[in-house]
Amino acid sequence: MIDNYITIANLLGEEIPVRNIYCVGRNYISHAKELDNPISKEPIIFQKSVSSLTNADEIVLTEGTFIHYELEVVVFIKSSGYRIKPENATKYIEGFALGLDLTDRPLQNQLKSKQLPWFLSKNFKNSAIVSAISDWKNPSWNSKFWLEKNGNKVQTGNMKDMIFSVEDIIAYISNRIPLVCGDLIFTGTPEGVGKIENDDNFKLGLGDKTIKSLTVKF
């Protein structure tokens, strides 16, 4: 943390303040189907508050008792850009991480039924969890990423299965909102989301490597 800003280390180890957290909903067909949601023709964008972000190894949740985990690839933006073309999008990427977008599912369903924004169901303390950043050019990012819960693999995804690619997402968001250094983009979750229980142990991995482990308590 620098001057009360939440920070993430870049590839050089420099602490960069996180500015905004953007998220993409329903970016894998399999996940949209498991929640009986339609497939969108454009990216569905929402935000998580920066104060909901954590990279801790022990997470304490204080809001709700029916919280779902959602494994996602997270993009770390390294420089400012506006109306970025898809073919230029990678120039703005510092690296990738794995993250968990936590969701208060009953509250989300309640808000959706009233045609209200999801914001409160997606934003609470420790609801945005991220691993360390790694080089997005690493070939490992072409491998499957996965989530284990208490030793059982519950989610597996591959970036090639995204409906909207990272480049398309960056172009879409920046066409409306200028991106700045320190922005994070959660790019959507594959199928297999589920409920978190007290003392659950999670491992987030890429290929054959675990890149983050954590425990969740209520």
CSV table of N, CA and C in Angstrom, one decimal, residues 69-72 145-157 189-195 201-205:
chain,number,residue,atom,x,y,z
A,69,TYR,N,-17.5,-18.6,-5.6
A,69,TYR,CA,-16.2,-18.4,-6.2
A,69,TYR,C,-16.4,-18.4,-7.8
A,70,GLU,N,-15.6,-17.5,-8.4
A,70,GLU,CA,-15.5,-17.5,-9.9
A,70,GLU,C,-14.0,-17.3,-10.3
A,71,LEU,N,-13.4,-18.3,-10.8
A,71,LEU,CA,-12.0,-18.2,-11.3
A,71,LEU,C,-11.9,-17.4,-12.6
A,72,GLU,N,-10.9,-16.5,-12.6
A,72,GLU,CA,-10.8,-15.7,-13.8
A,72,GLU,C,-9.3,-15.3,-14.1
A,145,PHE,N,-6.1,-23.1,-17.2
A,145,PHE,CA,-6.0,-22.5,-15.8
A,145,PHE,C,-7.1,-23.2,-15.0
A,146,TRP,N,-6.8,-23.3,-13.7
A,146,TRP,CA,-7.7,-24.2,-12.9
A,146,TRP,C,-7.8,-23.7,-11.5
A,147,LEU,N,-8.9,-24.2,-10.8
A,147,LEU,CA,-9.1,-23.9,-9.4
A,147,LEU,C,-9.4,-25.2,-8.7
A,148,GLU,N,-8.7,-25.5,-7.6
A,148,GLU,CA,-8.9,-26.6,-6.7
A,148,GLU,C,-9.6,-26.1,-5.4
A,149,LYS,N,-10.6,-26.8,-5.0
A,149,LYS,CA,-11.2,-26.5,-3.7
A,149,LYS,C,-11.1,-27.8,-2.8
A,150,ASN,N,-10.3,-27.6,-1.7
A,150,ASN,CA,-10.1,-28.8,-0.8
A,150,ASN,C,-9.6,-30.0,-1.5
A,151,GLY,N,-8.7,-29.8,-2.5
A,151,GLY,CA,-8.0,-30.9,-3.2
A,151,GLY,C,-8.8,-31.4,-4.4
A,152,ASN,N,-10.0,-30.9,-4.7
A,152,ASN,CA,-10.8,-31.3,-5.8
A,152,ASN,C,-10.8,-30.2,-6.9
A,153,LYS,N,-10.5,-30.5,-8.1
A,153,LYS,CA,-10.6,-29.5,-9.2
A,153,LYS,C,-12.0,-29.2,-9.5
A,154,VAL,N,-12.4,-27.9,-9.4
A,154,VAL,CA,-13.8,-27.5,-9.6
A,154,VAL,C,-14.0,-26.6,-10.8
A,155,GLN,N,-12.9,-26.0,-11.2
A,155,GLN,CA,-13.0,-25.2,-12.4
A,155,GLN,C,-11.8,-25.3,-13.3
A,156,THR,N,-12.0,-25.4,-14.6
A,156,THR,CA,-10.9,-25.5,-15.6
A,156,THR,C,-11.3,-24.6,-16.7
A,157,GLY,N,-10.4,-23.8,-17.2
A,157,GLY,CA,-10.6,-22.9,-18.3
A,157,GLY,C,-9.4,-22.8,-19.2
A,189,THR,N,-15.4,-15.9,-16.1
A,189,THR,CA,-15.2,-17.2,-15.5
A,189,THR,C,-15.7,-18.4,-16.4
A,190,PRO,N,-15.0,-19.5,-16.4
A,190,PRO,CA,-15.6,-20.7,-17.0
A,190,PRO,C,-16.6,-21.4,-16.1
A,191,GLU,N,-17.2,-22.5,-16.6
A,191,GLU,CA,-18.2,-23.2,-15.8
A,191,GLU,C,-17.5,-23.8,-14.5
A,192,GLY,N,-18.4,-24.1,-13.6
A,192,GLY,CA,-17.9,-24.8,-12.4
A,192,GLY,C,-18.0,-23.9,-11.1
A,193,VAL,N,-18.6,-22.7,-11.2
A,193,VAL,CA,-18.7,-21.9,-10.1
A,193,VAL,C,-19.5,-22.6,-9.0
A,194,GLY,N,-19.2,-22.2,-7.7
A,194,GLY,CA,-19.9,-22.9,-6.6
A,194,GLY,C,-19.7,-22.2,-5.3
A,195,LYS,N,-20.4,-22.7,-4.3
A,195,LYS,CA,-20.4,-22.1,-3.0
A,195,LYS,C,-19.2,-22.2,-2.2
A,201,ASN,N,-10.1,-24.5,1.4
A,201,ASN,CA,-8.8,-24.2,0.9
A,201,ASN,C,-8.8,-24.2,-0.6
A,202,PHE,N,-8.3,-23.2,-1.2
A,202,PHE,CA,-8.3,-23.0,-2.7
A,202,PHE,C,-6.8,-23.0,-3.2
A,203,LYS,N,-6.6,-23.6,-4.4
A,203,LYS,CA,-5.4,-23.4,-5.1
A,203,LYS,C,-5.8,-22.9,-6.5
A,204,LEU,N,-5.1,-21.9,-7.0
A,204,LEU,CA,-5.3,-21.4,-8.3
A,204,LEU,C,-4.1,-21.7,-9.1
A,205,GLY,N,-4.3,-22.4,-10.3
A,205,GLY,CA,-3.1,-22.9,-11.0
A,205,GLY,C,-3.2,-22.6,-12.5
